[in-house]
CSV table of C-alpha atoms in Angstrom, one decimal:
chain,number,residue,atom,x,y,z
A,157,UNK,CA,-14.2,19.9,-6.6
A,158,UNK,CA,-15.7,20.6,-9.8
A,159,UNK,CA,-18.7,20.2,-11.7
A,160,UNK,CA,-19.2,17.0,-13.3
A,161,UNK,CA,-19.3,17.9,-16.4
A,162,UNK,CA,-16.1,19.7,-16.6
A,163,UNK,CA,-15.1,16.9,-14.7
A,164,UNK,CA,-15.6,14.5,-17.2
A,165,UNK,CA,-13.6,16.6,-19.5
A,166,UNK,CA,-10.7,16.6,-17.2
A,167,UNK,CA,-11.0,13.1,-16.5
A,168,UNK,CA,-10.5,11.6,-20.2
A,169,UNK,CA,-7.9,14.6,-20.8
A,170,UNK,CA,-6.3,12.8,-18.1
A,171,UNK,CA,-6.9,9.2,-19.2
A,172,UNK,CA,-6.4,9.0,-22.7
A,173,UNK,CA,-3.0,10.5,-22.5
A,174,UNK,CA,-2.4,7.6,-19.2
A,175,UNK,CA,-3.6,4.6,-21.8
A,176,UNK,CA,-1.3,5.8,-24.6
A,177,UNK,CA,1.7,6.1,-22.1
A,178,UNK,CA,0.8,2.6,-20.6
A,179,UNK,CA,0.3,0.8,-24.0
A,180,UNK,CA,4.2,2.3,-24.6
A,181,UNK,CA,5.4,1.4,-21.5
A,182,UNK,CA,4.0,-2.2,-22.1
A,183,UNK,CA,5.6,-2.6,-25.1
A,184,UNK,CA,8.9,-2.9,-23.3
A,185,UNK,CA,7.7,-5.7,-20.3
A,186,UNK,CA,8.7,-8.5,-22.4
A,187,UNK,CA,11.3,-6.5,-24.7
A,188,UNK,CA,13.3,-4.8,-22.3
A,189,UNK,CA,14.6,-7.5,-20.0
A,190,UNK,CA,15.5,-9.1,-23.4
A,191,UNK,CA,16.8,-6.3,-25.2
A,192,UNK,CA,19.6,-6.1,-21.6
A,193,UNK,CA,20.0,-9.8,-21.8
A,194,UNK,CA,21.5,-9.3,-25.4
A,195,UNK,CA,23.9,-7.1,-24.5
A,196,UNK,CA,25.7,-10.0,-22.7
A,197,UNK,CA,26.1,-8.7,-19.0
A,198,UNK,CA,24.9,-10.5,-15.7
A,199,UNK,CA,21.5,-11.1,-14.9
A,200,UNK,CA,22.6,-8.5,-12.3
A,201,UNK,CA,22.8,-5.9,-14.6
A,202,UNK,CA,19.8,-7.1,-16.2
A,203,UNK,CA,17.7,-6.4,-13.0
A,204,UNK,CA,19.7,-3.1,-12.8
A,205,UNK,CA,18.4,-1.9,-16.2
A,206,UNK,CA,15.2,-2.9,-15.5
A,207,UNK,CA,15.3,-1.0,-12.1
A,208,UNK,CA,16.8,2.2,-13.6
A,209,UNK,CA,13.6,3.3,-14.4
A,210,UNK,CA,11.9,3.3,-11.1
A,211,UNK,CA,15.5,4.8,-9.7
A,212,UNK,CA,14.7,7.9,-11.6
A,213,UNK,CA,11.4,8.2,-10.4
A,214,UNK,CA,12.8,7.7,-7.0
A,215,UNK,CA,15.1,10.2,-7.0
A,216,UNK,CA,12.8,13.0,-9.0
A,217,UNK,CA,9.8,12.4,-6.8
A,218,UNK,CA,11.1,15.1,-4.1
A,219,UNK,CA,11.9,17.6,-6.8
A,220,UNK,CA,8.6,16.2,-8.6
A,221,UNK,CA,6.5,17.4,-5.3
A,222,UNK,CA,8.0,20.7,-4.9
A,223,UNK,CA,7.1,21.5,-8.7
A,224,UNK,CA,3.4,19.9,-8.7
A,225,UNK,CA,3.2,22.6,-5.5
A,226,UNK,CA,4.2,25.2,-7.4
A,227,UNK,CA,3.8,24.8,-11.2
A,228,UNK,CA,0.4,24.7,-13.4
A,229,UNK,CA,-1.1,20.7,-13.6
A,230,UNK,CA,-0.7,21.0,-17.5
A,231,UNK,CA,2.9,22.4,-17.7
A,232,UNK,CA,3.8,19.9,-15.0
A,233,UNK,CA,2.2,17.2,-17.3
A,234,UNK,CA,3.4,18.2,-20.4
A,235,UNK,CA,7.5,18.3,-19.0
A,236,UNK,CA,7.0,15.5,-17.5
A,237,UNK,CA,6.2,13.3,-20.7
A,238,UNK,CA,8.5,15.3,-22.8
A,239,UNK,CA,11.4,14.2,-20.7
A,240,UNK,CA,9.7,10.5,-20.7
A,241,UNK,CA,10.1,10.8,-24.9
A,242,UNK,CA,13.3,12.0,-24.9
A,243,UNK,CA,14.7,9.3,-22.7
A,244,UNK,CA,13.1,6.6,-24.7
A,245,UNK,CA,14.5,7.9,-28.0
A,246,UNK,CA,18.2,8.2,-26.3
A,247,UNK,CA,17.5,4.4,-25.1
A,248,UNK,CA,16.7,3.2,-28.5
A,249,UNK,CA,20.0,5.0,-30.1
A,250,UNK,CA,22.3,4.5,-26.9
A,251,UNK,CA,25.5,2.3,-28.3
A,252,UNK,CA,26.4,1.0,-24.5
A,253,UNK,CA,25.1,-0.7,-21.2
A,254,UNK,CA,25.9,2.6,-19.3
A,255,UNK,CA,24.1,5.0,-21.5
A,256,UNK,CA,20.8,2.7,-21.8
A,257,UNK,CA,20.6,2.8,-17.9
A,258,UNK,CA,21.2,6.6,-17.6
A,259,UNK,CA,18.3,6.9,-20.4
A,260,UNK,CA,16.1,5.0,-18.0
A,261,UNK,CA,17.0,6.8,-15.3
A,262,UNK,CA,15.9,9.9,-17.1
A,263,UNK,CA,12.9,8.1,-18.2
A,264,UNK,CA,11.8,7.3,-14.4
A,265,UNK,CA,12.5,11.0,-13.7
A,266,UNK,CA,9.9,12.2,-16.8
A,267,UNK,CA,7.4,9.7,-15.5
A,268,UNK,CA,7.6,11.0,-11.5
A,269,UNK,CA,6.8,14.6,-12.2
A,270,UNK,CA,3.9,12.7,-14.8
A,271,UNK,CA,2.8,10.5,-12.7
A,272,UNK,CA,2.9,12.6,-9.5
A,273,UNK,CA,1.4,15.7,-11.5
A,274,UNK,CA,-2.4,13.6,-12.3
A,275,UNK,CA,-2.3,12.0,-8.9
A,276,UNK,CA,-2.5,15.2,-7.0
A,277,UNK,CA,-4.5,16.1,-10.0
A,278,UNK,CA,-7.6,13.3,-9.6
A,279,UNK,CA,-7.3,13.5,-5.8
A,280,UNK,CA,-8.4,17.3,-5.9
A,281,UNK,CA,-11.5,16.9,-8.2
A,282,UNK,CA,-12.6,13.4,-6.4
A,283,UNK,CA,-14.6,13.1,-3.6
A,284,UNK,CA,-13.7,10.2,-0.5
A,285,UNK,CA,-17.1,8.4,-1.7
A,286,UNK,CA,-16.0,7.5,-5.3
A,287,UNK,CA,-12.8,8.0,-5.6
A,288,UNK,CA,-11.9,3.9,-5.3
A,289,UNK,CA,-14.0,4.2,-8.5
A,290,UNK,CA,-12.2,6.8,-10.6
A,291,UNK,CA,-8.9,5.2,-9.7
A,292,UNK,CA,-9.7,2.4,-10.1
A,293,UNK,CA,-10.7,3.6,-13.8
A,294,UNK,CA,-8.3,5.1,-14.2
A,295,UNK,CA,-5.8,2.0,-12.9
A,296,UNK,CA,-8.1,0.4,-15.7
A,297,UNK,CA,-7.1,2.3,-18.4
A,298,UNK,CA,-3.5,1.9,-17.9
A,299,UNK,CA,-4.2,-1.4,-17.5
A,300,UNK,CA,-5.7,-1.8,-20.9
A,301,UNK,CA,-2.4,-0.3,-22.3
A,302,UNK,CA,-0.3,-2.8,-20.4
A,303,UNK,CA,-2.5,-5.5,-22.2
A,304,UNK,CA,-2.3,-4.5,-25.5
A,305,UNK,CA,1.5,-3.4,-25.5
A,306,UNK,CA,3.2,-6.4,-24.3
A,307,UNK,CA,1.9,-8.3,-27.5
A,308,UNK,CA,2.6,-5.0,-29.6
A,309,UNK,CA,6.0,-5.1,-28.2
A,310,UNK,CA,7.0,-8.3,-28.7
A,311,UNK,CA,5.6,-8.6,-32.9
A,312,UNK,CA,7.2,-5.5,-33.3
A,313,UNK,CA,10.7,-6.6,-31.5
A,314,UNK,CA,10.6,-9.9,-33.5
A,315,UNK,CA,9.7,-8.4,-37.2
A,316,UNK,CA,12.2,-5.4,-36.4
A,317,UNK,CA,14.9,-5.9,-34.0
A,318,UNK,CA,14.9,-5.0,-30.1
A,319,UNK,CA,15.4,-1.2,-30.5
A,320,UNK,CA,12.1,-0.9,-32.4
A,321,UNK,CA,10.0,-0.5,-29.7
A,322,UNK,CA,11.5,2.5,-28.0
A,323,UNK,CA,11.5,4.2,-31.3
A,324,UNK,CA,7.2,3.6,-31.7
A,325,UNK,CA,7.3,4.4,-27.7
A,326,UNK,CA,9.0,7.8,-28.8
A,327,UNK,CA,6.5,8.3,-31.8
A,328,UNK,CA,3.6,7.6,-29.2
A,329,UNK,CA,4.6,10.2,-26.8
A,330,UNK,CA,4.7,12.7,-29.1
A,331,UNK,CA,0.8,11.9,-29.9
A,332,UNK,CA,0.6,12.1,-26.4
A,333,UNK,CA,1.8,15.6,-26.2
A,334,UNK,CA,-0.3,16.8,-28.7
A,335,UNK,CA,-3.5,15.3,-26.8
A,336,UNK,CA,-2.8,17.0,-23.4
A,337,UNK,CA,-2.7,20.0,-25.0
A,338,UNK,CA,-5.6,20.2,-26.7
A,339,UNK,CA,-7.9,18.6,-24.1
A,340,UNK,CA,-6.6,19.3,-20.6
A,341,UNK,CA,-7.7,22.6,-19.8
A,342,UNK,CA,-5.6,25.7,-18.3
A,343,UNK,CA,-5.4,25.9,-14.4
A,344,UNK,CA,-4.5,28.6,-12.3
A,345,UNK,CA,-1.2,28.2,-10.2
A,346,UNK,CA,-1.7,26.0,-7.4
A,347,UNK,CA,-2.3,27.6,-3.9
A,348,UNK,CA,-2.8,31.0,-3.0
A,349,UNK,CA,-2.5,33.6,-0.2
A,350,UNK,CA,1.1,34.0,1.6
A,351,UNK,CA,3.5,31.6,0.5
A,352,UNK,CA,5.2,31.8,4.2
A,353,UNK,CA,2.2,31.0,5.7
A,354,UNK,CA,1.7,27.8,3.4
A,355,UNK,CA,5.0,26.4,3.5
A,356,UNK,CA,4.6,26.5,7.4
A,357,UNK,CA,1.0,24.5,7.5
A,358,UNK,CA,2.4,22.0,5.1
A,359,UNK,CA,5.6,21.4,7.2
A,360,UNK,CA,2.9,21.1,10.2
A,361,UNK,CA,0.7,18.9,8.2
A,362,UNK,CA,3.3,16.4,6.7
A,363,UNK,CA,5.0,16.3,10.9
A,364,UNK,CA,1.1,15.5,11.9
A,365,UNK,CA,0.9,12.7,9.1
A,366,UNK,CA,4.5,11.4,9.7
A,367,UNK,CA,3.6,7.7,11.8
A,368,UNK,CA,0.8,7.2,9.7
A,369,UNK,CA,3.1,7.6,6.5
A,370,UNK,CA,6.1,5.4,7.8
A,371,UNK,CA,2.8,2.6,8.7
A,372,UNK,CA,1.0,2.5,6.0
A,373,UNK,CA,4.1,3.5,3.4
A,374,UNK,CA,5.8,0.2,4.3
A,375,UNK,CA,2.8,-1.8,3.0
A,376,UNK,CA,3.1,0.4,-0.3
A,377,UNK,CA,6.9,-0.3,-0.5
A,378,UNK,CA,6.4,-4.2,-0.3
A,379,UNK,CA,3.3,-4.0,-2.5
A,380,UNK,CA,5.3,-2.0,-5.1
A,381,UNK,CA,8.4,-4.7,-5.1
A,382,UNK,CA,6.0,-7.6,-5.4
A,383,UNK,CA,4.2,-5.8,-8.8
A,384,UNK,CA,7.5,-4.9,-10.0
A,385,UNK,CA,9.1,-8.2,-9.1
A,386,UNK,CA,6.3,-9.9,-10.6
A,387,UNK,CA,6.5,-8.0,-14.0
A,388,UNK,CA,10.6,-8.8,-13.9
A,389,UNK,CA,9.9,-12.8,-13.4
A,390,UNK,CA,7.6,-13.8,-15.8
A,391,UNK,CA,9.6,-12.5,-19.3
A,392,UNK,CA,12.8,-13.8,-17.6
A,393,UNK,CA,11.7,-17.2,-16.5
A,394,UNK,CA,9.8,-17.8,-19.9
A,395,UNK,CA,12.7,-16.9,-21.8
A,396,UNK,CA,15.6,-18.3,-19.9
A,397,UNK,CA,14.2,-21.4,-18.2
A,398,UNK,CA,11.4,-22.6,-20.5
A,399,UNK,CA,13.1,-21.4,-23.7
A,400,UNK,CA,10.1,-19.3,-25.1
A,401,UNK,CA,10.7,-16.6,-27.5
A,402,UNK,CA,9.9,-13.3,-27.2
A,403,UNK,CA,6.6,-13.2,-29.1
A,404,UNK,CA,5.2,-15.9,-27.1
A,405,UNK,CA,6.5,-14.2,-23.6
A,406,UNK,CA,4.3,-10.9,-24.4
A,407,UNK,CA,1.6,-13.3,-25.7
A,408,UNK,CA,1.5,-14.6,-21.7
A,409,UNK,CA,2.0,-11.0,-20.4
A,410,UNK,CA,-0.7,-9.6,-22.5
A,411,UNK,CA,-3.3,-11.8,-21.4
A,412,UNK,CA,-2.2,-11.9,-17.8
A,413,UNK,CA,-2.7,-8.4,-18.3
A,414,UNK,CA,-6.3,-8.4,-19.9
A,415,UNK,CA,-7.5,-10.2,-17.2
A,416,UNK,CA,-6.0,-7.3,-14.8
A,417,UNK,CA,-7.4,-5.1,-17.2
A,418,UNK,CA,-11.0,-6.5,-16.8
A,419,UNK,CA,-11.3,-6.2,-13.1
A,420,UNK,CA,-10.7,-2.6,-12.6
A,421,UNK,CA,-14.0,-1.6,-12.4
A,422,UNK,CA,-15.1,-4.6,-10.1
A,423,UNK,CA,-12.5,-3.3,-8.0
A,424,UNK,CA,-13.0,0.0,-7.6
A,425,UNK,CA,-17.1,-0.8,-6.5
A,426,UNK,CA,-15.5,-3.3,-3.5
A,427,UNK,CA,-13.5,-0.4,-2.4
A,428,UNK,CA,-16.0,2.3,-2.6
A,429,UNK,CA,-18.3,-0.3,-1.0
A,430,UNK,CA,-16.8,-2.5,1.1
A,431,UNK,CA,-13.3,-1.0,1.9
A,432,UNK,CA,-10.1,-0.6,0.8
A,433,UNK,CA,-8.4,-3.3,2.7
A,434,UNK,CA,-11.2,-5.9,1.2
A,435,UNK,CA,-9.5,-5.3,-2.0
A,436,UNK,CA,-6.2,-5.2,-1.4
A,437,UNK,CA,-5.3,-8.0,1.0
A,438,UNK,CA,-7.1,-10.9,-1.4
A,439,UNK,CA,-5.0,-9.0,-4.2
A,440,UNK,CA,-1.7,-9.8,-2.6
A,441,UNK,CA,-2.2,-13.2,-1.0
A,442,UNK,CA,-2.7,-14.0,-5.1
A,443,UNK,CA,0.1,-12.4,-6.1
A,444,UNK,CA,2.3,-13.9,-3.9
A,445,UNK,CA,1.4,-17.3,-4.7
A,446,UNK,CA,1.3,-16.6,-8.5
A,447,UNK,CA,5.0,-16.1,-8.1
A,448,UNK,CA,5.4,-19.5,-5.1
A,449,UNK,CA,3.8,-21.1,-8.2
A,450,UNK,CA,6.1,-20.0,-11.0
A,451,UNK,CA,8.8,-23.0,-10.5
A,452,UNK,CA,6.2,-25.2,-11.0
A,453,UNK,CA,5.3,-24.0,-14.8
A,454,UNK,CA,7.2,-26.3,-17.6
A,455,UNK,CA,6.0,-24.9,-20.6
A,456,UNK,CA,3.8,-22.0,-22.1
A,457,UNK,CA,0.6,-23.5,-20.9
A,458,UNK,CA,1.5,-23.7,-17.6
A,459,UNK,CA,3.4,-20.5,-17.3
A,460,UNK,CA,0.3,-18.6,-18.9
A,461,UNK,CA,-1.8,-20.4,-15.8
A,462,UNK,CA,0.8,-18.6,-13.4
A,463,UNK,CA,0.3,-15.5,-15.1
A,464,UNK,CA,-3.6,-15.1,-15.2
A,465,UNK,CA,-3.4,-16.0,-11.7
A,466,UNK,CA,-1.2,-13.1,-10.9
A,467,UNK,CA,-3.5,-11.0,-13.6
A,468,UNK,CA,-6.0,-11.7,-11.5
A,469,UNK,CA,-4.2,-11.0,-8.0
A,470,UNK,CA,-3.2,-7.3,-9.4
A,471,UNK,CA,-6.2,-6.5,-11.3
A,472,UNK,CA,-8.1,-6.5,-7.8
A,473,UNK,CA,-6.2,-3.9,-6.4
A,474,UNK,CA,-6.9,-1.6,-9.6
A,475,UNK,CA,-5.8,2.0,-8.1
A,476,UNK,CA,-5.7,0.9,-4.8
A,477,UNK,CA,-2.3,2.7,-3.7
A,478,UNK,CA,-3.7,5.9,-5.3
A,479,UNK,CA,-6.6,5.7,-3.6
A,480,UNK,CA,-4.4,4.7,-0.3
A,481,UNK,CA,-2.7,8.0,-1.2
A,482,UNK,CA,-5.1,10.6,-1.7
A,483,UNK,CA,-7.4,9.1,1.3
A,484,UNK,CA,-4.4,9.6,3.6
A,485,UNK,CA,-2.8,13.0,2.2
A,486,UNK,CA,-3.3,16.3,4.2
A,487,UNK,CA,-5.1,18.8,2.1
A,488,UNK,CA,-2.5,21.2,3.4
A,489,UNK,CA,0.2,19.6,2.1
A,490,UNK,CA,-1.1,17.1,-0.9
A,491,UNK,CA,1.7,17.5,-3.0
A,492,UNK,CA,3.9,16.8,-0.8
A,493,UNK,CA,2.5,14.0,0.7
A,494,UNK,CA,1.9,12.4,-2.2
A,495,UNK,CA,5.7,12.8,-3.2
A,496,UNK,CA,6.5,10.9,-0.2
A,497,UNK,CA,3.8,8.4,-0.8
A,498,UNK,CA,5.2,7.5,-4.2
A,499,UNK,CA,9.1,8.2,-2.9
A,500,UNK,CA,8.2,4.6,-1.0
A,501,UNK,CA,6.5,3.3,-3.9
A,502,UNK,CA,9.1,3.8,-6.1
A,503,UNK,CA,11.8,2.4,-3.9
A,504,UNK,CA,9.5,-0.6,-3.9
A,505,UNK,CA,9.8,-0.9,-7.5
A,506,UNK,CA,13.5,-0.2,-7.7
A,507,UNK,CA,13.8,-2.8,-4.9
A,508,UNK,CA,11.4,-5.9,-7.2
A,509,UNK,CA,13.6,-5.9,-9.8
A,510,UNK,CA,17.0,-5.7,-7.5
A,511,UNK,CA,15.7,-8.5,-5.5
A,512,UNK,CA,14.9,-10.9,-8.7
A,513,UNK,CA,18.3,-10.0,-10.3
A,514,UNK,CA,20.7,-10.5,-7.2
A,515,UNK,CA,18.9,-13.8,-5.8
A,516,UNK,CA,18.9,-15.2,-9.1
A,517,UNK,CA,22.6,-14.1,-10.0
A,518,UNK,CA,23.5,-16.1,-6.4
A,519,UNK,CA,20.8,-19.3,-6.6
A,520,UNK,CA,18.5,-18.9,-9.7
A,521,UNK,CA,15.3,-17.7,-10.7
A,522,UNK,CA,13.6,-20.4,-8.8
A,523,UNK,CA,14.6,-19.0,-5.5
A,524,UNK,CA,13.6,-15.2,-6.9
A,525,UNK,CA,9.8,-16.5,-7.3
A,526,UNK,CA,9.9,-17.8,-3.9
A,527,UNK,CA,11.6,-14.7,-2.6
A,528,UNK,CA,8.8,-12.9,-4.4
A,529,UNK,CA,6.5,-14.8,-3.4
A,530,UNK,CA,7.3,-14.0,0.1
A,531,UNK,CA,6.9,-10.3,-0.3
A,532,UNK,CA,3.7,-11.0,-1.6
A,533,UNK,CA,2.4,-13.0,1.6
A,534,UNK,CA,4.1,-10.4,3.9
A,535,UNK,CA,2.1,-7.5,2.2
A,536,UNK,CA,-0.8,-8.9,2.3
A,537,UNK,CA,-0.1,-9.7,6.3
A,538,UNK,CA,0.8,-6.4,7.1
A,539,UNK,CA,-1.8,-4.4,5.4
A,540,UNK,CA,-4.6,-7.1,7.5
A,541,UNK,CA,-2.7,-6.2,10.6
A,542,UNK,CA,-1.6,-2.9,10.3
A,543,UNK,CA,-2.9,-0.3,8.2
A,544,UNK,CA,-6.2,1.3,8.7
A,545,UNK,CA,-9.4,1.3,6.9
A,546,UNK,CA,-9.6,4.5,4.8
A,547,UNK,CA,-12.9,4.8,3.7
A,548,UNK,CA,-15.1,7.7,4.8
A,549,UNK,CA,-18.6,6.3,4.7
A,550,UNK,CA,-21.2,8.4,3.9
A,551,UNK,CA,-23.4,9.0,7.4
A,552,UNK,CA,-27.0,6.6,7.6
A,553,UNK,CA,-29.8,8.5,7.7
A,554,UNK,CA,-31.5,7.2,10.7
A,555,UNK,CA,-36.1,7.0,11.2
């Protein structure tokens, strides 16, 4: 741990640089699916473009955990969103299907060793206690990103074309860049002592963790396809079924998204407080019937209802499956625990937008909500049921 000033320090070195990168990342929610939809291919291919992202992540995160264990937080960081700029630049001057998808891909692999990088990152300098709290903020401020970038987005995709975006996403990064550098501070190397000796207690932690990883890491896989299902259906369904264009489809996802956005820090007092689990089992029974309720919307109004509702759903899990992480991972072997912990995640994510894309190639994107939908309720079930409480409560002082 460190002192809380310095803390503080790190903490908005780490955040501001998160915000930026979500308010990018935002812009594409409502662009991207229709950027792919332009390009005349299947809505099959459409939920493969919009998966290639999380594939990349899925496939760095094992090579993403080995560097984090070896590398300096601030190099891992700063390759990490370099390769996320340079993807989005090739995506936004890529002629074909074939090379937007391997851009993505490459984007998803800049993003794991980013993303992997400040989780390992905030779990080290946060204590049990509050740390539903700081990820929760910190859920919050990419949360605030997601709501301003969807409407961004979409203005800029209608005044500009559909490549615009990635080329202010690129622009963005490169602010990023410059930010991390001058604010996050130099670390030493991670670890110390003999590396034999730490490679063997980290293989002996991660076999001691194993059953409580495959338990707990299923919830985070169906969570994961539900969010990323959830972001796939609501741009489509506006746009193909009610006929909406794309500046009123990031109007709904951006305030879906500030009402996420508001409850991060209401979420991370009912963790710190009352338990994970009392958080994130309301947040997921929502969810799930925000999508049941989808096929009911006819028009903006209604589809906006559907939204918030699933705004709300998310925005009370704020951080939640970071916290879920970092409460479960073995100080002996963080990094890579938390590689596997998003390997799951991310294979949730590549699995939402999979599921929405084949279901509704074969019956429609009514029977994708319900599928969704679905996921939803089961998370929600098997997190009640099955995964433990992860709070550490501070002792009570007793006479």
């Amino acid at each position: 741990m460190i002192a809380s000033d310095a803390l503080s320090r790190v903490v908005f070195a780490i955040y501001v640089p998160a915000a930026l990168l979500a308010f990018s990342d935002g812009m594409l929610v409502p662009t991207l699916p229709v950027f792919t939809d332009s390009l005349g291919v299947s809505l099959a291919l459409v939920g493969l473009v919009l998966a290639a992202e999380s594939i990349g992540m899925l496939l760095a995160d094992g090579p993403a955990g080995y560097l984090v264990s070896r590398l300096r937080p601030k190099t891992a960081m700063l390759t990490g969103v370099g390769l996320v700029g340079a993807a989005v630049l090739g995506t936004a001057l890529a002629p074909s299907l074939w090379l937007v998808v391997l851009t993505r891909v490459l984007c998803g692999a800049g993003f794991s060793l980013w993303s992997l990088s400040r989780h390992a990152y905030l779990t080290n300098v946060t204590h049990s206690a509050n740390r539903g709290r700081t990820m929760g903020l910190f859920g919050g401020v990419s949360r605030l990103g997601g709501f301003l970038g969807p409407a961004v987005g979409g203005a800029v995709a209608f005044w500009w074309g559909l490549r615009a975006p990635f080329l202010v996403y690129a622009c963005v990064v490169l602010l990023t860049l410059l930010l991390i550098v001058l604010l996050l501070p130099p670390e030493e190397r991670p670890g110390g002592g003999r590396a034999g000796e730490k490679r063997a207690a980290a293989r002996a932690a991660l076999r001691r963790s194993a059953p409580v990883l495959v338990n707990a890491g299923t919830a985070q896989l169906m969570v994961q396809m539900l969010r990323a299902g959830r972001r796939v259906l609501v741009p489509l369904y506006g746009s193909q079924v009610l006929g909406l264009d794309v500046g009123s489809v990031g109007l709904i996802v951006s305030v879906a998204s500030l009402i996420d956005f508001s409850l991060f820090y209401p979420a991370g007092v009912i963790m710190d407080r009352f338990g994970r689990k009392a958080a994130i089992v309301p947040s997921f029974v929502l969810q799930g019937l925000a999508m049941a309720l989808l096929p009911l919307t006819g028009g903006f109004t209604t589809l906006l209802l559907a939204a918030a509702l699933g705004g709300f759903g998310n925005g009370l899990s704020t951080g939640s499956m970071m916290t879920l992480g970092a409460d479960l991972a073995p100080r002996e072997a963080l990094a890579e625990f938390l590689a596997l912990w998003h390997i799951v995640g991310d294979a949730g994510f590549v699995g939402g937008p999979l599921l929405v894309g084949f279901v509704a190639d074969a019956a429609g994107l009514v029977p994708a909500a319900l599928a969704v939908g679905a996921v939803g309720g089961g998370a929600a079930l098997w997190i009640a049921a099955r995964v433990p409480e992860t709070l550490k409560r501070a002792p009570q002082r007793v006479g």
